[in-house]
């Protein structure tokens, strides 16, 4: 649930909203929807509350074409996120309420088709580790998203092929001043490709010892909610299509930019033709 306001509220104040967007969310579900819009089959492994909100969330995923057969329903109240977005600047604050968790027992790998890529977010670390180990044995590429410092997810880094993290996490967790220094430290944990996203500054990545920086695209941004998930969508699309690191970062930046032109984490996720049209028109970049 995202409330749009004209001006960011002060503590203790009351203001009127100027817009409201209600839709499902979550880092991995957003990416699964994004990849489906880009033309790939995707499936979600998670747990949802067996309540009205949980079933509505699954209905939304199903309507987008995401395979929902492996979602486990649990007793309890659905996770709820509430955000406040300032119109014009796009500044936002999110409040996350997690109630439902995925346990390793919920991950029944014998039932799953063999994927090309597994995308994880580390919220339920033991379940993620089980999926990552199975994926490696099955020959899948393992991608991992860390957006902020809420729990120590470093124990799983050794299982990850592509670690893509926000600078808010990388700089804080690694005690580094720059994205490049953070990447150098993260590589002590993760043997694969490491990427740090930096919002309007773009992204920096290192693969096989080679560093690459790609600036972000300039668009009229109305909401940054889910921009990181959109970046992961484009990055994984690039993996599936054999893009090199610079091309993956650029395509991720394009998907993120398009997402930011609309409210909500999912509304602005583009189709492949929309993404290609955006790039063909030589969009402006931040320096």
mmCIF file of C-alpha atoms in Angstrom, residues 99-246:
data_model
loop_
_atom_site.group_PDB
_atom_site.id
_atom_site.type_symbol
_atom_site.label_atom_id
_atom_site.label_comp_id
_atom_site.label_asym_id
_atom_site.label_seq_id
_atom_site.Cartn_x
_atom_site.Cartn_y
_atom_site.Cartn_z
ATOM 1 C CA UNK A 99 4.547 -12.373 9.645
ATOM 2 C CA UNK A 100 4.742 -15.393 7.342
ATOM 3 C CA UNK A 101 8.088 -17.148 6.906
ATOM 4 C CA UNK A 102 9.412 -19.895 4.642
ATOM 5 C CA UNK A 103 11.069 -22.817 6.436
ATOM 6 C CA UNK A 104 13.337 -25.442 4.842
ATOM 7 C CA UNK A 105 10.472 -27.920 5.240
ATOM 8 C CA UNK A 106 8.404 -25.757 2.893
ATOM 9 C CA UNK A 107 11.043 -26.184 0.174
ATOM 10 C CA UNK A 108 10.311 -29.552 -1.484
ATOM 11 C CA UNK A 109 12.861 -29.613 -4.290
ATOM 12 C CA UNK A 110 11.708 -32.984 -5.653
ATOM 13 C CA UNK A 111 8.551 -31.250 -6.902
ATOM 14 C CA UNK A 112 10.288 -28.445 -8.790
ATOM 15 C CA UNK A 113 11.275 -28.315 -12.463
ATOM 16 C CA UNK A 114 14.964 -27.649 -13.115
ATOM 17 C CA UNK A 115 15.387 -23.874 -13.590
ATOM 18 C CA UNK A 116 18.064 -21.963 -15.481
ATOM 19 C CA UNK A 117 18.240 -19.257 -12.797
ATOM 20 C CA UNK A 118 17.210 -19.165 -9.130
ATOM 21 C CA UNK A 119 16.705 -15.713 -7.622
ATOM 22 C CA UNK A 120 16.825 -15.383 -3.827
ATOM 23 C CA UNK A 121 16.415 -12.491 -1.393
ATOM 24 C CA UNK A 122 17.752 -13.939 1.870
ATOM 25 C CA UNK A 123 14.732 -13.145 4.021
ATOM 26 C CA UNK A 124 14.430 -16.768 5.126
ATOM 27 C CA UNK A 125 18.070 -17.751 4.994
ATOM 28 C CA UNK A 126 17.854 -21.483 5.744
ATOM 29 C CA UNK A 127 15.226 -22.008 3.060
ATOM 30 C CA UNK A 128 17.299 -19.939 0.608
ATOM 31 C CA UNK A 129 20.401 -22.009 1.360
ATOM 32 C CA UNK A 130 18.486 -25.224 0.679
ATOM 33 C CA UNK A 131 17.308 -23.896 -2.675
ATOM 34 C CA UNK A 132 20.785 -22.637 -3.571
ATOM 35 C CA UNK A 133 22.438 -25.988 -2.815
ATOM 36 C CA UNK A 134 19.813 -27.835 -4.845
ATOM 37 C CA UNK A 135 20.161 -25.342 -7.672
ATOM 38 C CA UNK A 136 23.920 -25.816 -7.853
ATOM 39 C CA UNK A 137 23.505 -29.581 -8.071
ATOM 40 C CA UNK A 138 20.924 -29.084 -10.816
ATOM 41 C CA UNK A 139 23.165 -26.717 -12.794
ATOM 42 C CA UNK A 140 21.183 -23.531 -12.192
ATOM 43 C CA UNK A 141 22.730 -20.075 -11.831
ATOM 44 C CA UNK A 142 22.096 -18.580 -8.372
ATOM 45 C CA UNK A 143 21.340 -14.852 -8.048
ATOM 46 C CA UNK A 144 20.990 -13.089 -4.712
ATOM 47 C CA UNK A 145 19.451 -9.730 -3.784
ATOM 48 C CA UNK A 146 20.310 -7.796 -0.627
ATOM 49 C CA UNK A 147 18.627 -4.405 -0.317
ATOM 50 C CA UNK A 148 19.319 -3.332 3.254
ATOM 51 C CA UNK A 149 20.945 -4.445 6.496
ATOM 52 C CA UNK A 150 18.237 -6.257 8.452
ATOM 53 C CA UNK A 151 19.913 -9.581 9.147
ATOM 54 C CA UNK A 152 23.297 -11.180 8.464
ATOM 55 C CA UNK A 153 22.973 -13.002 5.158
ATOM 56 C CA UNK A 154 26.708 -13.438 4.540
ATOM 57 C CA UNK A 155 26.702 -17.193 5.403
ATOM 58 C CA UNK A 156 24.976 -17.873 2.083
ATOM 59 C CA UNK A 157 27.348 -15.801 -0.056
ATOM 60 C CA UNK A 158 29.579 -18.783 -0.862
ATOM 61 C CA UNK A 159 26.664 -20.403 -2.717
ATOM 62 C CA UNK A 160 25.953 -17.365 -4.890
ATOM 63 C CA UNK A 161 27.009 -16.920 -8.533
ATOM 64 C CA UNK A 162 25.708 -13.357 -8.922
ATOM 65 C CA UNK A 163 25.478 -11.143 -5.848
ATOM 66 C CA UNK A 164 23.644 -7.875 -6.580
ATOM 67 C CA UNK A 165 23.297 -5.593 -3.556
ATOM 68 C CA UNK A 166 22.240 -2.028 -2.829
ATOM 69 C CA UNK A 167 24.901 0.442 -1.756
ATOM 70 C CA UNK A 168 23.032 0.969 1.533
ATOM 71 C CA UNK A 169 23.859 -2.633 2.385
ATOM 72 C CA UNK A 170 27.280 -2.907 0.781
ATOM 73 C CA UNK A 171 28.838 0.197 2.335
ATOM 74 C CA UNK A 172 27.385 -0.409 5.787
ATOM 75 C CA UNK A 173 28.022 -4.142 6.040
ATOM 76 C CA UNK A 174 31.513 -3.946 4.546
ATOM 77 C CA UNK A 175 32.505 -0.733 6.314
ATOM 78 C CA UNK A 176 33.541 0.748 2.962
ATOM 79 C CA UNK A 177 33.394 4.304 1.609
ATOM 80 C CA UNK A 178 32.945 3.442 -2.063
ATOM 81 C CA UNK A 179 31.103 0.797 -4.033
ATOM 82 C CA UNK A 180 34.359 -0.456 -5.512
ATOM 83 C CA UNK A 181 35.923 -0.959 -2.069
ATOM 84 C CA UNK A 182 32.747 -2.709 -0.917
ATOM 85 C CA UNK A 183 32.909 -5.047 -3.904
ATOM 86 C CA UNK A 184 36.532 -5.900 -3.174
ATOM 87 C CA UNK A 185 35.549 -6.870 0.375
ATOM 88 C CA UNK A 186 32.422 -8.741 -0.697
ATOM 89 C CA UNK A 187 34.529 -10.867 -3.018
ATOM 90 C CA UNK A 188 36.146 -12.384 0.062
ATOM 91 C CA UNK A 189 32.715 -13.908 0.767
ATOM 92 C CA UNK A 190 31.292 -14.433 -2.711
ATOM 93 C CA UNK A 191 33.410 -16.113 -5.406
ATOM 94 C CA UNK A 192 31.147 -15.033 -8.258
ATOM 95 C CA UNK A 193 30.128 -11.766 -9.875
ATOM 96 C CA UNK A 194 29.420 -8.909 -7.455
ATOM 97 C CA UNK A 195 27.359 -5.818 -8.330
ATOM 98 C CA UNK A 196 26.512 -2.788 -6.193
ATOM 99 C CA UNK A 197 23.617 -0.541 -7.245
ATOM 100 C CA UNK A 198 23.854 3.161 -6.374
ATOM 101 C CA UNK A 199 20.494 4.657 -7.324
ATOM 102 C CA UNK A 200 20.874 7.717 -9.555
ATOM 103 C CA UNK A 201 24.634 7.113 -9.788
ATOM 104 C CA UNK A 202 24.058 3.800 -11.576
ATOM 105 C CA UNK A 203 25.822 0.569 -10.729
ATOM 106 C CA UNK A 204 29.291 -0.917 -10.385
ATOM 107 C CA UNK A 205 30.150 -4.556 -10.942
ATOM 108 C CA UNK A 206 33.140 -6.859 -10.997
ATOM 109 C CA UNK A 207 33.391 -10.090 -12.950
ATOM 110 C CA UNK A 208 36.545 -12.140 -13.471
ATOM 111 C CA UNK A 209 38.603 -9.317 -11.955
ATOM 112 C CA UNK A 210 37.261 -6.648 -14.328
ATOM 113 C CA UNK A 211 35.347 -3.664 -12.929
ATOM 114 C CA UNK A 212 32.523 -2.039 -14.914
ATOM 115 C CA UNK A 213 30.503 1.085 -14.109
ATOM 116 C CA UNK A 214 27.251 1.949 -15.890
ATOM 117 C CA UNK A 215 25.372 5.221 -15.155
ATOM 118 C CA UNK A 216 21.631 5.346 -14.546
ATOM 119 C CA UNK A 217 19.160 6.652 -17.120
ATOM 120 C CA UNK A 218 17.398 9.999 -16.682
ATOM 121 C CA UNK A 219 13.606 9.732 -16.586
ATOM 122 C CA UNK A 220 10.742 11.581 -14.925
ATOM 123 C CA UNK A 221 10.672 9.480 -11.764
ATOM 124 C CA UNK A 222 7.487 9.389 -9.693
ATOM 125 C CA UNK A 223 8.247 6.439 -7.399
ATOM 126 C CA UNK A 224 11.401 4.470 -6.660
ATOM 127 C CA UNK A 225 9.589 1.597 -4.938
ATOM 128 C CA UNK A 226 10.820 -1.667 -6.434
ATOM 129 C CA UNK A 227 13.548 -0.042 -8.547
ATOM 130 C CA UNK A 228 16.076 -2.545 -7.241
ATOM 131 C CA UNK A 229 13.767 -5.429 -8.111
ATOM 132 C CA UNK A 230 13.369 -4.000 -11.608
ATOM 133 C CA UNK A 231 17.162 -3.801 -11.926
ATOM 134 C CA UNK A 232 17.416 -7.477 -10.954
ATOM 135 C CA UNK A 233 14.794 -8.277 -13.579
ATOM 136 C CA UNK A 234 16.883 -6.712 -16.327
ATOM 137 C CA UNK A 235 20.105 -8.193 -14.987
ATOM 138 C CA UNK A 236 18.674 -11.721 -14.979
ATOM 139 C CA UNK A 237 17.230 -11.204 -18.457
ATOM 140 C CA UNK A 238 20.769 -10.376 -19.537
ATOM 141 C CA UNK A 239 22.100 -13.556 -17.932
ATOM 142 C CA UNK A 240 19.513 -15.637 -19.758
ATOM 143 C CA UNK A 241 20.531 -14.022 -23.052
ATOM 144 C CA UNK A 242 24.305 -14.235 -22.682
ATOM 145 C CA UNK A 243 24.900 -10.509 -22.124
ATOM 146 C CA UNK A 244 28.284 -9.436 -20.814
ATOM 147 C CA UNK A 245 28.462 -7.598 -17.484
ATOM 148 C CA UNK A 246 28.205 -4.086 -18.957
#
